[in-house]
PDB file of C-alpha atoms in Angstrom:
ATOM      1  CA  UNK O   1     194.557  77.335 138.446  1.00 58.00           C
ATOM      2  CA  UNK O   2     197.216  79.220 136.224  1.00 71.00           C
ATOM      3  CA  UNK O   3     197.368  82.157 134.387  1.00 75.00           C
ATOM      4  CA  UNK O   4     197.172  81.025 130.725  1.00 80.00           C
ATOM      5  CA  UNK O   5     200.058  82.181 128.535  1.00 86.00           C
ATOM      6  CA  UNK O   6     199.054  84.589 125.629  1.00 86.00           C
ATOM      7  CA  UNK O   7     201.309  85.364 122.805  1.00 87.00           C
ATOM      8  CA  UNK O   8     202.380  89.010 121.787  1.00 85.00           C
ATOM      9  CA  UNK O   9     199.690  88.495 118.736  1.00 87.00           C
ATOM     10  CA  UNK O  10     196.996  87.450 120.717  1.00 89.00           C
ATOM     11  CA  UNK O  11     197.231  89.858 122.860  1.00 88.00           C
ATOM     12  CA  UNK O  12     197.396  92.284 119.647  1.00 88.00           C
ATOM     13  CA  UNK O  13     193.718  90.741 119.326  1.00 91.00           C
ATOM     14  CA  UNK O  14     192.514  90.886 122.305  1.00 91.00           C
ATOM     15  CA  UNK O  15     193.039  94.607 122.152  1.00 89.00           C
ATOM     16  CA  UNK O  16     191.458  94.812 119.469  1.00 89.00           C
ATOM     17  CA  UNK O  17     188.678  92.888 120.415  1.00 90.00           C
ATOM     18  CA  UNK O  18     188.556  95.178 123.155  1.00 87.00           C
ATOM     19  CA  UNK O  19     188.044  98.261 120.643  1.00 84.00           C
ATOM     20  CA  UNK O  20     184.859  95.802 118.852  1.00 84.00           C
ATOM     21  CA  UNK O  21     186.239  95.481 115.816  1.00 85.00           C
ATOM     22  CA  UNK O  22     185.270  92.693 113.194  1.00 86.00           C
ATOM     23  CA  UNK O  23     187.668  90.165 112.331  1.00 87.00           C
ATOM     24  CA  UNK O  24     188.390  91.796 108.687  1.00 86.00           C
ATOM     25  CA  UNK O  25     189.135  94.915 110.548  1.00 85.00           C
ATOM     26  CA  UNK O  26     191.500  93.245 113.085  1.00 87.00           C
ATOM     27  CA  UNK O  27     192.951  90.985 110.196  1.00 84.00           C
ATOM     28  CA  UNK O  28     194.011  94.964 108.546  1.00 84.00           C
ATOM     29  CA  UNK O  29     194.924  96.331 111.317  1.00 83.00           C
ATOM     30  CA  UNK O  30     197.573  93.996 112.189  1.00 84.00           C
ATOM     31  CA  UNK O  31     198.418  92.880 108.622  1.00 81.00           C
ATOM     32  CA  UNK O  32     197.395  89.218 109.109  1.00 84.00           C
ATOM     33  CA  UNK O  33     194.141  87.415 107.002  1.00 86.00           C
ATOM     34  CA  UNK O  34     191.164  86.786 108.442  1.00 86.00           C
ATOM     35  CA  UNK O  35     192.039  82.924 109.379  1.00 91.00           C
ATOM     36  CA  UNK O  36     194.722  84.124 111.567  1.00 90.00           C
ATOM     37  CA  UNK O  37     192.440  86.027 113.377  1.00 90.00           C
ATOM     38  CA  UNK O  38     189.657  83.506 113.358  1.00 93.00           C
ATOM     39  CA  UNK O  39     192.624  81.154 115.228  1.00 93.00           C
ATOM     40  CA  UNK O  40     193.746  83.498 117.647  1.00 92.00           C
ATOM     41  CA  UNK O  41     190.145  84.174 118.811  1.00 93.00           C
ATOM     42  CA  UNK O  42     189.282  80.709 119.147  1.00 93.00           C
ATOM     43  CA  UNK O  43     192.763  80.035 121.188  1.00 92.00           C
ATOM     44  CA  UNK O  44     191.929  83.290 123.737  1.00 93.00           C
ATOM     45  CA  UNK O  45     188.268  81.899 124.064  1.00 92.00           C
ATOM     46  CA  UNK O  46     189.698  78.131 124.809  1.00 93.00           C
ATOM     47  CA  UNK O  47     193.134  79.922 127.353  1.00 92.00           C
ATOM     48  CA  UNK O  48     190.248  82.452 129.142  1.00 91.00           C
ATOM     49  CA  UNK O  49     187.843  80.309 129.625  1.00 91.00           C
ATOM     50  CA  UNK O  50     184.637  82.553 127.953  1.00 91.00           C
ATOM     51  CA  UNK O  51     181.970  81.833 126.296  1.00 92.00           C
ATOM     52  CA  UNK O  52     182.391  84.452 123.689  1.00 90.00           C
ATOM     53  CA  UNK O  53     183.652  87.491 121.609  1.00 89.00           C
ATOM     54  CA  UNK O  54     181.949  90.110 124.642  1.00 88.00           C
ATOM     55  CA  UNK O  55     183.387  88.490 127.267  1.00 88.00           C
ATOM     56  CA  UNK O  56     186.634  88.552 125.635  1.00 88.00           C
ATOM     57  CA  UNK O  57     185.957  91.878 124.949  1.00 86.00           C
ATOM     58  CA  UNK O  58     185.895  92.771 128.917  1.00 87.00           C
ATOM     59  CA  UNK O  59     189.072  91.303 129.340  1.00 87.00           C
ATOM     60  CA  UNK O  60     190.669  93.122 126.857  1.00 86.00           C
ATOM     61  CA  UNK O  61     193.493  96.074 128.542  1.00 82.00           C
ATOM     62  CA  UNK O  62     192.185  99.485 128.811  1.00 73.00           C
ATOM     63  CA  UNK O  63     194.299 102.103 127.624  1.00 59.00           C
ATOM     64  CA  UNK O  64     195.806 103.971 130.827  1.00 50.00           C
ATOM     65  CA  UNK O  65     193.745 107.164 131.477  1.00 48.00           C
ATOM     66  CA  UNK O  66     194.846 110.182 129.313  1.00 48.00           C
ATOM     67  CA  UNK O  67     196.714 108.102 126.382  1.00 51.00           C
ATOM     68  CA  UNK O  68     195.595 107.262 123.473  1.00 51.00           C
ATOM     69  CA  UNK O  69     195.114 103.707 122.405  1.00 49.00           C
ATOM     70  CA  UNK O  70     198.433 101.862 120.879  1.00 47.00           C
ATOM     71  CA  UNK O  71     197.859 101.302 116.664  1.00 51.00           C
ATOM     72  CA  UNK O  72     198.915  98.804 115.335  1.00 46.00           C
ATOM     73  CA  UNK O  73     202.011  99.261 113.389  1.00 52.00           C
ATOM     74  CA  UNK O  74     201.717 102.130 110.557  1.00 65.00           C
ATOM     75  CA  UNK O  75     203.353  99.927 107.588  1.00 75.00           C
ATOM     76  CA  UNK O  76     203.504  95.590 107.280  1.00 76.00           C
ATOM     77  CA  UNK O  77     207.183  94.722 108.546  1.00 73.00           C
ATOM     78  CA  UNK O  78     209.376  93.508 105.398  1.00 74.00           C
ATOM     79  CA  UNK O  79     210.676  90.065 105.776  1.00 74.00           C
ATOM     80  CA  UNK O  80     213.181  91.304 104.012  1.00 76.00           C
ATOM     81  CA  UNK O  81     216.284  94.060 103.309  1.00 77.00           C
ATOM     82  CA  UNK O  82     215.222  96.267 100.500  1.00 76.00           C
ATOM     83  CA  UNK O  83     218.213  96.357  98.346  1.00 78.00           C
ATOM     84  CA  UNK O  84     219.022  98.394  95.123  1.00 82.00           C
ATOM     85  CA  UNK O  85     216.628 100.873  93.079  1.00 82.00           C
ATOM     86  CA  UNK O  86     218.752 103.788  94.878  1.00 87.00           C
ATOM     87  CA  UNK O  87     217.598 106.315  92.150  1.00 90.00           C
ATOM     88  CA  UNK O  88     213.627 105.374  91.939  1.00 89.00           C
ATOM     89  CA  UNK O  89     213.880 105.471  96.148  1.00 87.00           C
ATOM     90  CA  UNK O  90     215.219 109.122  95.702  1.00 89.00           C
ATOM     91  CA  UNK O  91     212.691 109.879  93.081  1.00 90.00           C
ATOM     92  CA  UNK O  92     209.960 108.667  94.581  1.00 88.00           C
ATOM     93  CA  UNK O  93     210.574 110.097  98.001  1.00 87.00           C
ATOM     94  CA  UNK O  94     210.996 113.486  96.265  1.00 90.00           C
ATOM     95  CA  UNK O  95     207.767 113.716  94.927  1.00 88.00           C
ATOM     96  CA  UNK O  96     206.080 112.600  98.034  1.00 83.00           C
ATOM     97  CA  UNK O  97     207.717 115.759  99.309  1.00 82.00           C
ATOM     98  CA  UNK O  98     206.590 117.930  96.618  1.00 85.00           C
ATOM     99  CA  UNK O  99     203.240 116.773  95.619  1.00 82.00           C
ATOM    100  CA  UNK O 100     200.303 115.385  97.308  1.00 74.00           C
ATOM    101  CA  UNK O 101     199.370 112.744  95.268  1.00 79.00           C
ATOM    102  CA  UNK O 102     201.639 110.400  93.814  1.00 81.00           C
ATOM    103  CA  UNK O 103     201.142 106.570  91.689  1.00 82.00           C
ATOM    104  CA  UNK O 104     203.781 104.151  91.054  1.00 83.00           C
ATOM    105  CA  UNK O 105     203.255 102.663  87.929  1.00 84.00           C
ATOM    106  CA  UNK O 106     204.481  99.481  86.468  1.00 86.00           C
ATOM    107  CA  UNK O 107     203.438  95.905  85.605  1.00 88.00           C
ATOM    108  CA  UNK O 108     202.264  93.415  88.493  1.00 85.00           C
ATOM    109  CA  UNK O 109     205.235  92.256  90.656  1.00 84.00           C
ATOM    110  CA  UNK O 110     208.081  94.966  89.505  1.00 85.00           C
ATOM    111  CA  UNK O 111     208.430  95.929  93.837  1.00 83.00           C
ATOM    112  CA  UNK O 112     205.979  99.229  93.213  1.00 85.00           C
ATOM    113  CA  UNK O 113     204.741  98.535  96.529  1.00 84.00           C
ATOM    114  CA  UNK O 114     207.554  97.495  98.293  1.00 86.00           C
ATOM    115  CA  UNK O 115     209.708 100.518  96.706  1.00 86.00           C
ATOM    116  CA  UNK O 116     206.728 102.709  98.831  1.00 86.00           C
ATOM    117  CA  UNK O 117     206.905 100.804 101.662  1.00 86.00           C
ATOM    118  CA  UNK O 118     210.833 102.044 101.503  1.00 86.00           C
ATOM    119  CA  UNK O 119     210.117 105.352 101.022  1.00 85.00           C
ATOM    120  CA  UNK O 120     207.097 105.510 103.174  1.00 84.00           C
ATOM    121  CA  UNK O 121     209.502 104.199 106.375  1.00 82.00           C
ATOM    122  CA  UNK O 122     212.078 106.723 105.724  1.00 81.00           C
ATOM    123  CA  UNK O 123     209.483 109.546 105.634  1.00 78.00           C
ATOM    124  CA  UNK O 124     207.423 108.672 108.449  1.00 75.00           C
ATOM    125  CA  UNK O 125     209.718 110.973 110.928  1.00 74.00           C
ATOM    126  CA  UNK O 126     208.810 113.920 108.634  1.00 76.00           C
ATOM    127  CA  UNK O 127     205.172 113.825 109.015  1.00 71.00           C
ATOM    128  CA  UNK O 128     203.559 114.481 112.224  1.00 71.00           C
ATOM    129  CA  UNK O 129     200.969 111.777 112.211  1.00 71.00           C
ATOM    130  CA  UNK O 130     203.813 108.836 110.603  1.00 72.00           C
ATOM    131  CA  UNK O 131     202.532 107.429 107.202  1.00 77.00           C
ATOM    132  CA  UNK O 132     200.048 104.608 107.144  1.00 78.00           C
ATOM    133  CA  UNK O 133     199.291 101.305 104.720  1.00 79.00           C
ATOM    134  CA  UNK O 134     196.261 101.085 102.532  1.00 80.00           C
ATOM    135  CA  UNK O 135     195.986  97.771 101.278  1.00 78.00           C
ATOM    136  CA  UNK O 136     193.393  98.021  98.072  1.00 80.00           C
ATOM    137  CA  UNK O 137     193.178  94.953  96.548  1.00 79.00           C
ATOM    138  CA  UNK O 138     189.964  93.619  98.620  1.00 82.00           C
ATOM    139  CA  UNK O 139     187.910  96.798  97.420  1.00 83.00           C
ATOM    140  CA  UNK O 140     186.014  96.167  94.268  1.00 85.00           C
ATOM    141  CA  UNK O 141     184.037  98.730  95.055  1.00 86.00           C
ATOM    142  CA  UNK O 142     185.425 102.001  94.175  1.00 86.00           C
ATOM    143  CA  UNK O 143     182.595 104.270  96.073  1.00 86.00           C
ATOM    144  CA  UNK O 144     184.619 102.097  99.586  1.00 84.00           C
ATOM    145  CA  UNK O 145     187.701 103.168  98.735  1.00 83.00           C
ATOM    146  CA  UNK O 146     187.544 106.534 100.633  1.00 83.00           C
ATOM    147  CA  UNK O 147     186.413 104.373 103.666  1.00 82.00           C
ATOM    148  CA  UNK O 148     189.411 102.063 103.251  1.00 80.00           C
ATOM    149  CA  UNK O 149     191.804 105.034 103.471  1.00 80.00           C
ATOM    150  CA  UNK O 150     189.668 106.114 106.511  1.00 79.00           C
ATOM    151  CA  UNK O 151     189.732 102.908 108.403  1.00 77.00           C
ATOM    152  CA  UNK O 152     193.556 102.416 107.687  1.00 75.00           C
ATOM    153  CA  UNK O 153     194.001 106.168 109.169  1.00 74.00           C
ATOM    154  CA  UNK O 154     191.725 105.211 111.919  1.00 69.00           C
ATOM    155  CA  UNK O 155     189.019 107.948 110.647  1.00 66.00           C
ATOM    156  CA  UNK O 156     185.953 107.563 113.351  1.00 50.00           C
ATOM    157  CA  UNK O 157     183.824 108.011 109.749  1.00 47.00           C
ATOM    158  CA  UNK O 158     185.324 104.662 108.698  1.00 41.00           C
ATOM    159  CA  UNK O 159     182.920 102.061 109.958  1.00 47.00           C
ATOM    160  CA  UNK O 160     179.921 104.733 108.751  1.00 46.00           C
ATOM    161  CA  UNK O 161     177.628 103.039 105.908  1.00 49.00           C
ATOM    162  CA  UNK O 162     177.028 105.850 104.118  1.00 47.00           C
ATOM    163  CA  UNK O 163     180.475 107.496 104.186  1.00 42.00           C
ATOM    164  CA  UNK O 164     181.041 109.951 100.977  1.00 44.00           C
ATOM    165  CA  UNK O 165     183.028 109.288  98.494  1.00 41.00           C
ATOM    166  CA  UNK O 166     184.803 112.282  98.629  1.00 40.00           C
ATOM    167  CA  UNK O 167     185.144 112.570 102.579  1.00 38.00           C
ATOM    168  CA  UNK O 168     187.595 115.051 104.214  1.00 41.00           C
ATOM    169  CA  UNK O 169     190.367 113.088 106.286  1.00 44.00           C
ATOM    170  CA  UNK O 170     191.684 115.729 107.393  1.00 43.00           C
ATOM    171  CA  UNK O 171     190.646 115.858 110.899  1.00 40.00           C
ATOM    172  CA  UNK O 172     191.255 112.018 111.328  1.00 43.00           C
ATOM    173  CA  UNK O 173     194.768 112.599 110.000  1.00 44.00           C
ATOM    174  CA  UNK O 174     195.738 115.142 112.059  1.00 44.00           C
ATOM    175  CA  UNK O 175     195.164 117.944 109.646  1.00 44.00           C
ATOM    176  CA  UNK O 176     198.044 117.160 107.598  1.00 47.00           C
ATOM    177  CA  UNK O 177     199.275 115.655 104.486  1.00 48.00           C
ATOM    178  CA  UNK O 178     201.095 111.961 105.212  1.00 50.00           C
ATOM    179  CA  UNK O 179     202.125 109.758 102.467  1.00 55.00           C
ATOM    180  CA  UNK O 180     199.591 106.489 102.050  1.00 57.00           C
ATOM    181  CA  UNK O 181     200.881 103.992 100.373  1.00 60.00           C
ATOM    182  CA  UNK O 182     197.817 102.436  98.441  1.00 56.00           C
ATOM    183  CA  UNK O 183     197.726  98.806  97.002  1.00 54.00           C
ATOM    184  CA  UNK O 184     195.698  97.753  94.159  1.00 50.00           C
TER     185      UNK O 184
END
């Protein structure tokens, strides 16, 4: 018998699978929807030979003794160069550094969120804990959207029910401010 091949992603999964997380979690952690994850699952059940999400889950890697687990990647990977908008890139990356709240504002497909996706990248170096991706548009619930923030920081109160709506994430975030660049 051979040892079945598994792509880069599905291992991604598998690690995740390993943490028991739901598909819609996995599907945000790793930027991919919910299908995708649905697929890979299936394919790692079919390549390992188990009968199910738990026994996937105990073939998932361990993280090696005194390291933390690997995230998944802080900020979705643009497909493609971000070019121009020199002076909103240098505005908007100043008052990230001066304030602690900041909105874009513009109509529906102007590049607000890729323009903060730019800036974000550039300032991850400058904040200890890196910058992370919120991705609002699935909330319609605006009592969650603390708990999205939390979950894309990686907050342990994330996957808590009854999670206030004006939580502290300061503990989960290291303590510090780091620029979130929220979707809606």
């Amino acid at each position: 018998m051979s040892t079945p091949v598994i792509s880069a992603r599905e291992a991604d999964v598998l690690e995740l699978l390993g943490e028991h997380l739901s598909n819609a979690e996995i599907a945000a952690r790793l930027f991919i929807s919910v299908r995708t994850v649905e697929s890979h699952v299936s394919s790692l059940l079919r390549k390992l030979e188990v009968p199910d999400r738990r026994a996937l889950s105990r073939h998932a890697p361990e993280p090696a003794r005194g390291e933390p687990a690997r995230r998944a990647p802080a900020l979705p990977a643009p497909l493609t160069a971000f070019v121009g908008r020199a002076r909103e890139r240098g505005e908007l990356a100043a008052a990230v550094t001066a304030r602690r709240l900041v909105t874009a504002v513009g109509l529906g497909g102007v590049g607000k969120t890729r323009l903060a996706l730019a800036v974000a990248a550039d300032a991850a170096g400058d904040f200890a804990d890196g910058v992370c991706f919120v991705d609002l548009v699935p909330v319609t619930d605006p009592g969650r959207v603390g708990a999205a923030v939390a979950a894309a920081m990686g907050a342990e109160r994330a996957r808590e029910p009854d999670l206030p709506r004006r939580s502290s994430l300061g503990p989960a975030a290291g303590g510090g401010p780091a620029p979130v660049p929220v979707r809606r």
